[in-house]
XYZ file of C-alpha atoms in Angstrom:
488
model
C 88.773 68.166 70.375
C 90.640 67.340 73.457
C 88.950 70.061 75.686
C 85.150 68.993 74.208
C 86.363 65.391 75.320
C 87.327 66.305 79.075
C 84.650 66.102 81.559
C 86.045 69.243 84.012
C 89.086 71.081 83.564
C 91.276 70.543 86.946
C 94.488 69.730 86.992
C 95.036 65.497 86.726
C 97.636 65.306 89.679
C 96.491 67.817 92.188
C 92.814 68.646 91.286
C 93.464 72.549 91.849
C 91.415 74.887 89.470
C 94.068 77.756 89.430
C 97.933 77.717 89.353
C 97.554 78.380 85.810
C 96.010 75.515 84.247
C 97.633 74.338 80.668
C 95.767 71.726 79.021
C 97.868 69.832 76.742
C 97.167 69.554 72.996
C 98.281 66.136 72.097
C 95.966 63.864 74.835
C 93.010 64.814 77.328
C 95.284 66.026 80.096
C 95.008 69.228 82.442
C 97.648 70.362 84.697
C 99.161 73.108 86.700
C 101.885 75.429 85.113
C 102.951 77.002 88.444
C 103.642 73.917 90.226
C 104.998 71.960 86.723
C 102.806 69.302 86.403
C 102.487 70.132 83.210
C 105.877 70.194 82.550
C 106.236 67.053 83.974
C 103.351 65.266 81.725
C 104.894 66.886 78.380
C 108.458 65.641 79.468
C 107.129 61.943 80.409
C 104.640 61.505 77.311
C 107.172 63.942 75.105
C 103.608 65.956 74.240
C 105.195 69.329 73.618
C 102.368 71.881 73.396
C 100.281 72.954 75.272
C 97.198 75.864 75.897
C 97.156 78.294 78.564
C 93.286 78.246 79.582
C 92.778 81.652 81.031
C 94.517 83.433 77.875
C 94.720 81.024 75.345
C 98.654 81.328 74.261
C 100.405 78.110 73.299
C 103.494 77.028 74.879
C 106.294 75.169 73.552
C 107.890 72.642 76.044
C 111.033 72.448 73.407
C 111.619 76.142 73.074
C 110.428 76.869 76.743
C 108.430 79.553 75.369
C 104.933 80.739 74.314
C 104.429 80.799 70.742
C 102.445 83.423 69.111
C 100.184 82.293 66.613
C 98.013 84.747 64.868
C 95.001 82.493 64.077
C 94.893 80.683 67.609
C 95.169 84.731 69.153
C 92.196 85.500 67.481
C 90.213 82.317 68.266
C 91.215 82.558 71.859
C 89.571 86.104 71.981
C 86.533 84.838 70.058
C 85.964 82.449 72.597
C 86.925 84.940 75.778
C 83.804 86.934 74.497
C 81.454 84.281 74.126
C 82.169 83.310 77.407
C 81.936 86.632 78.415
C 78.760 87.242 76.747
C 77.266 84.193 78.325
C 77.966 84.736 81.630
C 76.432 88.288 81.006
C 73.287 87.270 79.875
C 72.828 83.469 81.619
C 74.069 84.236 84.807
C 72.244 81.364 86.291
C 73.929 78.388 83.510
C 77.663 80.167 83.918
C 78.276 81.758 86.983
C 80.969 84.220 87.449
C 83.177 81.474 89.691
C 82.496 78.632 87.340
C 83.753 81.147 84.633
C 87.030 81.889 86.976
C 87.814 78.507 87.655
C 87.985 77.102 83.933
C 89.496 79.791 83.001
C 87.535 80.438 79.890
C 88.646 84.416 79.920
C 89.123 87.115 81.558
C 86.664 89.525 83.225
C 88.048 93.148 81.658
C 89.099 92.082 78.021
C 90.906 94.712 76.102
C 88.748 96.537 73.906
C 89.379 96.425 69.891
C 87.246 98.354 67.235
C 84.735 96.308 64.878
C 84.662 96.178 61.380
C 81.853 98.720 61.431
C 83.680 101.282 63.470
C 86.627 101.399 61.668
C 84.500 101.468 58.481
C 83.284 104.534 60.755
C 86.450 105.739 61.404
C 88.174 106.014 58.180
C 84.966 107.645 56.713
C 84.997 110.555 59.656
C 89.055 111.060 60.175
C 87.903 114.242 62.270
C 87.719 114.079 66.003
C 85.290 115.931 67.563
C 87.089 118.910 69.943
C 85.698 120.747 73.229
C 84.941 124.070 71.485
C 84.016 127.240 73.500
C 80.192 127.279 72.375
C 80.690 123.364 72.191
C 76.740 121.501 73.345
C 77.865 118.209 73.852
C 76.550 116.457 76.200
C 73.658 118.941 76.537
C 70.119 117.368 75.768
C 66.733 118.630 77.010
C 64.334 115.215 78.722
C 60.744 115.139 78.264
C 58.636 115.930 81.189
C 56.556 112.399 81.366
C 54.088 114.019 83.962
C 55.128 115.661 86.611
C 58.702 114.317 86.403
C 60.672 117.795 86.530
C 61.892 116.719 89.710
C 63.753 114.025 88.014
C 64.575 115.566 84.891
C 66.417 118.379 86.917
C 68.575 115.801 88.955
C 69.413 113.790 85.955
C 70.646 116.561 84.494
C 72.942 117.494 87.529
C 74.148 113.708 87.740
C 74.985 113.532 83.584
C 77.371 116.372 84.740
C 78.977 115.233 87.567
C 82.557 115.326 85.500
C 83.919 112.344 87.779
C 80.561 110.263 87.211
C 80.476 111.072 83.595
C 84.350 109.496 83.147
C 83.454 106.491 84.958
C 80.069 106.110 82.418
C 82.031 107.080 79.197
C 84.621 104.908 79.516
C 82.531 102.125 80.028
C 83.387 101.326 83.629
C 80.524 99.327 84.625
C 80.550 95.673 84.594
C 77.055 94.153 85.197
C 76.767 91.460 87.720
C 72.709 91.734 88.119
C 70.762 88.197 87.066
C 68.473 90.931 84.500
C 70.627 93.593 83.283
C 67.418 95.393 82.372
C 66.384 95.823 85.450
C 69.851 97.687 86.592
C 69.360 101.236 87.404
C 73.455 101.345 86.728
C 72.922 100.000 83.173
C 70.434 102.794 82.391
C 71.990 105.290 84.050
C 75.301 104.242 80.936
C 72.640 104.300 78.188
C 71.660 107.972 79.572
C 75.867 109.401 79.426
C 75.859 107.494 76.066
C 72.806 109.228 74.539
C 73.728 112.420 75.914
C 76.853 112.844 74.984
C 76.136 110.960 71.871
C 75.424 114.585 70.073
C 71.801 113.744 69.475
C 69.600 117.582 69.809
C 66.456 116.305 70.165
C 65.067 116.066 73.474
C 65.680 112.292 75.071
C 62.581 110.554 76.785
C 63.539 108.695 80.102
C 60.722 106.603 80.326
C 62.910 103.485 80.884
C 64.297 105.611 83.661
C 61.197 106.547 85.108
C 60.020 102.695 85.379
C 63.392 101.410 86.823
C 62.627 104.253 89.971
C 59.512 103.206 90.516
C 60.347 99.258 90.384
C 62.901 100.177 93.196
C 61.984 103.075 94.898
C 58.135 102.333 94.913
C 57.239 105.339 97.128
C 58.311 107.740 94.246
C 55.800 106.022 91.898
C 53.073 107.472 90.436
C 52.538 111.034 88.151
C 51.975 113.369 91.614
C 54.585 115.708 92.227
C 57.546 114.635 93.784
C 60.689 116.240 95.939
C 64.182 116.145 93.880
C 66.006 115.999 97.048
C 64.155 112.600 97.610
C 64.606 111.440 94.268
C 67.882 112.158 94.447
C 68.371 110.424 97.951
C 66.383 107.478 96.576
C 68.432 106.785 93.174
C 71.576 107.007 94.794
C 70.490 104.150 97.008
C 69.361 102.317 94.198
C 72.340 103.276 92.104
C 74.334 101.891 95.103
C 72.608 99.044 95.345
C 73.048 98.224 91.427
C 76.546 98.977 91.177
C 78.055 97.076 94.277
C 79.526 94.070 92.227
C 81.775 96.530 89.921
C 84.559 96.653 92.543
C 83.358 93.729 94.735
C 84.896 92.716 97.614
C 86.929 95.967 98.169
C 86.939 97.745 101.240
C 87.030 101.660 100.563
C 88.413 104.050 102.535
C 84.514 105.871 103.153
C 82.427 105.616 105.736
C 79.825 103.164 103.658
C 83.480 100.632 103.268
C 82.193 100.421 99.498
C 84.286 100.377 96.717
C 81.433 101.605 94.054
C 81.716 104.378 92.035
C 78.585 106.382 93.766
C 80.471 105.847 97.302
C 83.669 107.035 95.957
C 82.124 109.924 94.857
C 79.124 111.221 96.750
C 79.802 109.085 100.563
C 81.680 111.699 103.172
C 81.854 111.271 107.271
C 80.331 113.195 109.016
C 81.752 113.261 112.787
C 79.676 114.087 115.782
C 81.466 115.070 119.172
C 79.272 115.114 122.303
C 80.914 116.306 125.520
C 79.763 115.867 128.988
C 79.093 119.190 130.824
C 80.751 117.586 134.006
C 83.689 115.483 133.383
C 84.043 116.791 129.365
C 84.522 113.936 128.188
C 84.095 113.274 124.366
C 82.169 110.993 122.574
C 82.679 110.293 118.998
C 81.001 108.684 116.290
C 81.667 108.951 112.569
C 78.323 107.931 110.278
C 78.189 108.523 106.431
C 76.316 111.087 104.145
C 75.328 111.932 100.966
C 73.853 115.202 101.281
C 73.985 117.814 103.960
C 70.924 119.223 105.108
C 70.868 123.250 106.140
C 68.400 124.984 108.013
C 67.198 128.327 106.735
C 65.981 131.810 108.039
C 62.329 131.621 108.336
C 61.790 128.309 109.675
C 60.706 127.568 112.828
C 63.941 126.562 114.152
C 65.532 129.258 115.325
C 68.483 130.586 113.184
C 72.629 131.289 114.185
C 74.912 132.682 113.498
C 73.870 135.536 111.004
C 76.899 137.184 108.789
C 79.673 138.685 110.159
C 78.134 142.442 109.367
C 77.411 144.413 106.635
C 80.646 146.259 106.409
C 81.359 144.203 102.825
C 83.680 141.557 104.052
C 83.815 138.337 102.216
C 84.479 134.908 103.255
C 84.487 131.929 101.098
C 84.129 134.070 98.219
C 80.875 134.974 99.411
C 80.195 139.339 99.520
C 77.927 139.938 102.440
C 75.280 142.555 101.651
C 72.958 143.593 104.781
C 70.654 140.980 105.375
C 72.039 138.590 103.488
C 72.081 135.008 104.268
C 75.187 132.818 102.922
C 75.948 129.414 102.606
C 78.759 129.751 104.646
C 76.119 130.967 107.280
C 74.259 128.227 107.032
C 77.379 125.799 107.804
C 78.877 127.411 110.413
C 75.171 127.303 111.950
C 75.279 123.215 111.037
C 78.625 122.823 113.001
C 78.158 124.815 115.677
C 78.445 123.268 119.403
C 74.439 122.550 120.379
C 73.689 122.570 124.104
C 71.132 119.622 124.147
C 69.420 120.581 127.475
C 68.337 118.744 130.821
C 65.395 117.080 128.284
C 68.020 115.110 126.378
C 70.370 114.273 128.760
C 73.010 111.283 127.731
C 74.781 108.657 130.086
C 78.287 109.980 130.110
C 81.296 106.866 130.189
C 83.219 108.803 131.763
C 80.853 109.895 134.709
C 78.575 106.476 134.956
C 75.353 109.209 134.905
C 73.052 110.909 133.207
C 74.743 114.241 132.558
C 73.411 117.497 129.739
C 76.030 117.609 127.679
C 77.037 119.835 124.049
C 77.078 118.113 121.101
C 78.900 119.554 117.592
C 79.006 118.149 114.023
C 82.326 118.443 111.389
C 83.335 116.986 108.312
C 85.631 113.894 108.896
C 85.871 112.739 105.257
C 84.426 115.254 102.459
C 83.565 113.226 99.429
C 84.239 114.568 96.109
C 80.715 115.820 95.308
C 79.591 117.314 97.932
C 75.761 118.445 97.940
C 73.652 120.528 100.203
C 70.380 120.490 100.899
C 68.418 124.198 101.589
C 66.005 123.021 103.937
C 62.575 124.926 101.892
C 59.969 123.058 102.499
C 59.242 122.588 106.301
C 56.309 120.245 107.717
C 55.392 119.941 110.962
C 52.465 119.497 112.873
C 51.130 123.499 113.257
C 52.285 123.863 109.598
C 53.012 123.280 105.853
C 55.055 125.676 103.562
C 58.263 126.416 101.683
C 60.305 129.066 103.086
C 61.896 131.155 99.901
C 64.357 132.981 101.636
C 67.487 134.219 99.392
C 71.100 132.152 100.225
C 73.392 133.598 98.667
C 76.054 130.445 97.519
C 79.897 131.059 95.821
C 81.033 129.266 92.294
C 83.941 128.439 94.812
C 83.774 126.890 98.006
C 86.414 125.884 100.982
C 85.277 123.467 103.331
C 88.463 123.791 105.216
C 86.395 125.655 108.047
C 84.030 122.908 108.919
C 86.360 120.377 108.987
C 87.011 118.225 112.395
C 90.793 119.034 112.430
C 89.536 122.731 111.794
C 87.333 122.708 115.137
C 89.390 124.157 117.782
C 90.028 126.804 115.132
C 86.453 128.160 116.417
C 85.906 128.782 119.747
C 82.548 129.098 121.317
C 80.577 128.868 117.537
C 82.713 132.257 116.720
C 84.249 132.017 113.330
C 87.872 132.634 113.037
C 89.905 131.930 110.158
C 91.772 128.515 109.931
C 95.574 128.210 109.552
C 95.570 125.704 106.747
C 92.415 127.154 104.577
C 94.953 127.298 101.884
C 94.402 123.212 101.504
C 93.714 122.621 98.362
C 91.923 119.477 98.406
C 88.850 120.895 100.945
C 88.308 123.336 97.639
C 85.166 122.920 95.559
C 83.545 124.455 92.175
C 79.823 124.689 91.767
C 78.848 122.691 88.967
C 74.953 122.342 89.165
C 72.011 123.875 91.214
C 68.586 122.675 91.122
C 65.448 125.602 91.873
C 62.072 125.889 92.928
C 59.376 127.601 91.544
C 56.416 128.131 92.954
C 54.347 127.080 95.942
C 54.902 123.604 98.294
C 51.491 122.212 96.950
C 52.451 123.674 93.558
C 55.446 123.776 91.453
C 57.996 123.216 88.958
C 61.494 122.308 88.954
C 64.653 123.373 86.855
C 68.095 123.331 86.712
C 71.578 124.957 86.333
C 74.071 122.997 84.748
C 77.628 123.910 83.902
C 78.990 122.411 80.601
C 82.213 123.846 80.620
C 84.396 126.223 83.524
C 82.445 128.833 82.659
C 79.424 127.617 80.604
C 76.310 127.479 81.897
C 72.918 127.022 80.790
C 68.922 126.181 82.232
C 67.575 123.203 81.910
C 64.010 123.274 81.881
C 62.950 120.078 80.731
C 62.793 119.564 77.416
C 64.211 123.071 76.695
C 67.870 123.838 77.157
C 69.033 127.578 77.023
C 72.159 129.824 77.717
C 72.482 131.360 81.326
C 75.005 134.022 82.671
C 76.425 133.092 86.217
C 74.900 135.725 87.237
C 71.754 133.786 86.401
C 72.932 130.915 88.613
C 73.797 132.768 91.504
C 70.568 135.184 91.708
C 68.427 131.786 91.381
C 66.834 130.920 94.643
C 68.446 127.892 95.294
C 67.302 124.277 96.778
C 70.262 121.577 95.677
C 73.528 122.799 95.508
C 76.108 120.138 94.065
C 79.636 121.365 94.514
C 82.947 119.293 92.592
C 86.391 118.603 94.069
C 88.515 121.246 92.444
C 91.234 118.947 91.923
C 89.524 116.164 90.357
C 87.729 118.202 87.879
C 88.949 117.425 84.862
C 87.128 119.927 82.452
């Protein structure tokens, strides 16, 4: 009755919101617990209990002690989740700073099981267990018209093993004014209903309308490129997800503290020295992707692979004419000589000098995903290239690292000292193929459900592939895992 009476909880002899605000349960008085004006009020007016306002315990001024009370626990908690619930779904009548101050509960309550689920629960004492031929978390989407493109990247994100703890445990805390507008809060229904052990295919049509609300340039049923898609709702999910860790700086390039940062943000450095003093200019800008030039395109093409004398590197076996992924990065990070057309004004020399310039990995984020460069446009021409890259299940980045550059001398590849680090080493989880022409075609998908389980996703049908399947397939997005965050 006392806390309907009082017109704004702050504490009566300093006016601060915080410092642990007590109200007391005898008269219509607030005050703070840290600095003892509470204390003081109880001893002066001999009211002996009072409420703690963030958590709801009652304290005895007598026994100088909280008391538990089993009723008053479970009222406080009611009334935590209302407040809770309000804030969630009136952001604009309870704001999250109105809800700190008054302390009506906190943000990340602990979770206990309804009366339904442990109805649930004593009816079902089995636990489900990660089998060998185990599907969960496999589910086929419906193609809604020329959404493959989607469908296939979906699938690659629902299997991202780090993203898929962070969605299954319930990680996300909505902060948006209309949760159903929150690409984040989708994204949580699609883990739930995947790896809810429904077969039937899944339609994403609430999906489909959240990308083009905010990413209007993929809307409409024409064909679309996954690598854009993907691009695009990682923005968006970026966007969304920004107030689940707000107002920590991260230790990315992006200084974001959100879950897709964490994962999918790396630095990528770029050194350009002056041809006359050789001095070095650095900048360090963030990615998502990594785009690779292939064989066939108009841009000419180096180095090729070391020979065709069987060696591997990176796990990769070189046949005769074979392209590797490795190839293509070691082409990516090689030192470019930029020419007298693109000369740069060197800081060290006050002029206009040429200069070299040469990208590495500063930061490698824990997904790491690489873009074959198929489908070139330019002004002369229009058409996917479909040359073969041949890619490992394992990968070592070490190489193309910036503390791994002086390692290569001259763009010729020599084997690093410390490419026995383990946390540079990465395990192919998902690849995302082709078919067909650039004005015409279909997309699919490679998904691994366990180490060594893979299978095709081709829409709405899902079906068993060998890893030989996987690494025959052409190959356009390959999404490679942190081997020592995996957690399969």
């Amino acid at each position: 009755l006392c806390l309907f009476q009082a017109k704004s909880c702050i504490c009566h002899m300093c006016g601060a919101h915080l410092n642990r605000l007590h109200s007391c349960l005898y008269c219509v008085f607030f005050g703070c617990f840290t600095k003892k004006h509470i204390h003081e009020h109880a001893k002066t007016k001999r009211h002996n209990l009072a409420i703690d306002l963030l958590y709801g315990g009652i304290y005895c001024f007598m026994c100088q002690d909280y008391i538990y009370d089993k009723d008053m626990e479970q009222i406080a908690k009611e009334e935590q989740r209302k407040a809770w619930k309000l804030q969630a779904f009136t952001p604009t009548v309870v704001s999250h700073y109105q809800c700190t101050m008054t302390g009506i509960g906190e943000k990340y309550s602990t979770w206990e099981p309804t009366k339904r689920e442990l109805e649930l629960l004593r009816h079902n004492p089995k636990r489900r267990k990660i089998t060998t031929n185990c599907t969960i978390g496999l589910r086929g989407l419906i193609n809604l018209g020329n959404t493959c493109f989607m469908n296939c990247i979906v699938q690659a994100l629902t299997h991202t093993p780090l993203l898929r703890d962070f969605f299954l445990s319930d990680r996300h805390k909505c902060e948006m004014q209309s949760p159903s507008s929150c690409l984040v809060c989708e994204m949580s229904t699609l883990f739930q209903e995947f790896y809810s052990g429904h077969r039937s295919p899944h339609i994403p049509y609430r999906l489909l309308h959240l990308v083009w609300t905010h990413a209007r340039h993929l809307a409409g049923y024409e064909q679309q490129d996954a690598h854009e898609f993907l691009i695009a709702a990682l923005d968006v999910l970026h966007r969304h997800c920004k107030g689940d860790d707000n107002g920590k700086k991260a230790n990315n390039p992006n200084h974001c503290n959100c879950i897709i940062d964490q994962i999918f943000t790396g630095g990528l450095q770029s050194d350009v020295t002056c041809q006359v003093c050789h001095g070095v200019s650095t900048t360090i800008d963030p990615f998502w992707d990594i785009s690779l030039d292939l064989p066939g395109s108009s841009t000419p093409f180096w180095p090729l692979s070391p020979g065709s004398d069987g060696s591997v590197v990176n796990g990769e076996s070189h046949v005769s004419g074979t392209t590797t992924l490795t190839d293509c990065l070691r082409r990516f990070t090689r030192p470019e000589h930029l020419g007298s057309s693109a000369k740069i004004k060197c800081s060290g020399c006050h002029s206009y000098q040429e200069s070299t310039k040469q990208l590495t990995m500063k930061k490698l984020p824990i997904v790491a995903c690489f873009h074959l460069k198929r489908f070139e446009h330019s002004a002369k021409l229009r058409r996917k290239i479909t040359t073969y890259v041949s890619f490992p299940l394992e990968l070592d980045m070490t190489p193309f690292m910036a503390s791994s550059k002086e390692s290569r001398m001259n763009g010729q590849y020599q084997q690093p000292t410390d490419s026995l680090n383990n946390d540079n080493k990465y395990s192919l989880f998902a690849v995302v193929n082709h078919q067909g022409t650039l004005e015409s075609g279909h997309y699919t998908s490679f998904i691994r459900q366990h180490k060594d389980q893979w299978f095709k996703c081709d829409d709405a049908i899902i079906t068993k592939a060998s890893i030989k399947d996987v690494l025959d397939s052409e190959g356009y997005l390959l999404f490679y895992h942190k081997q020592f965050l995996e957690y399969e």
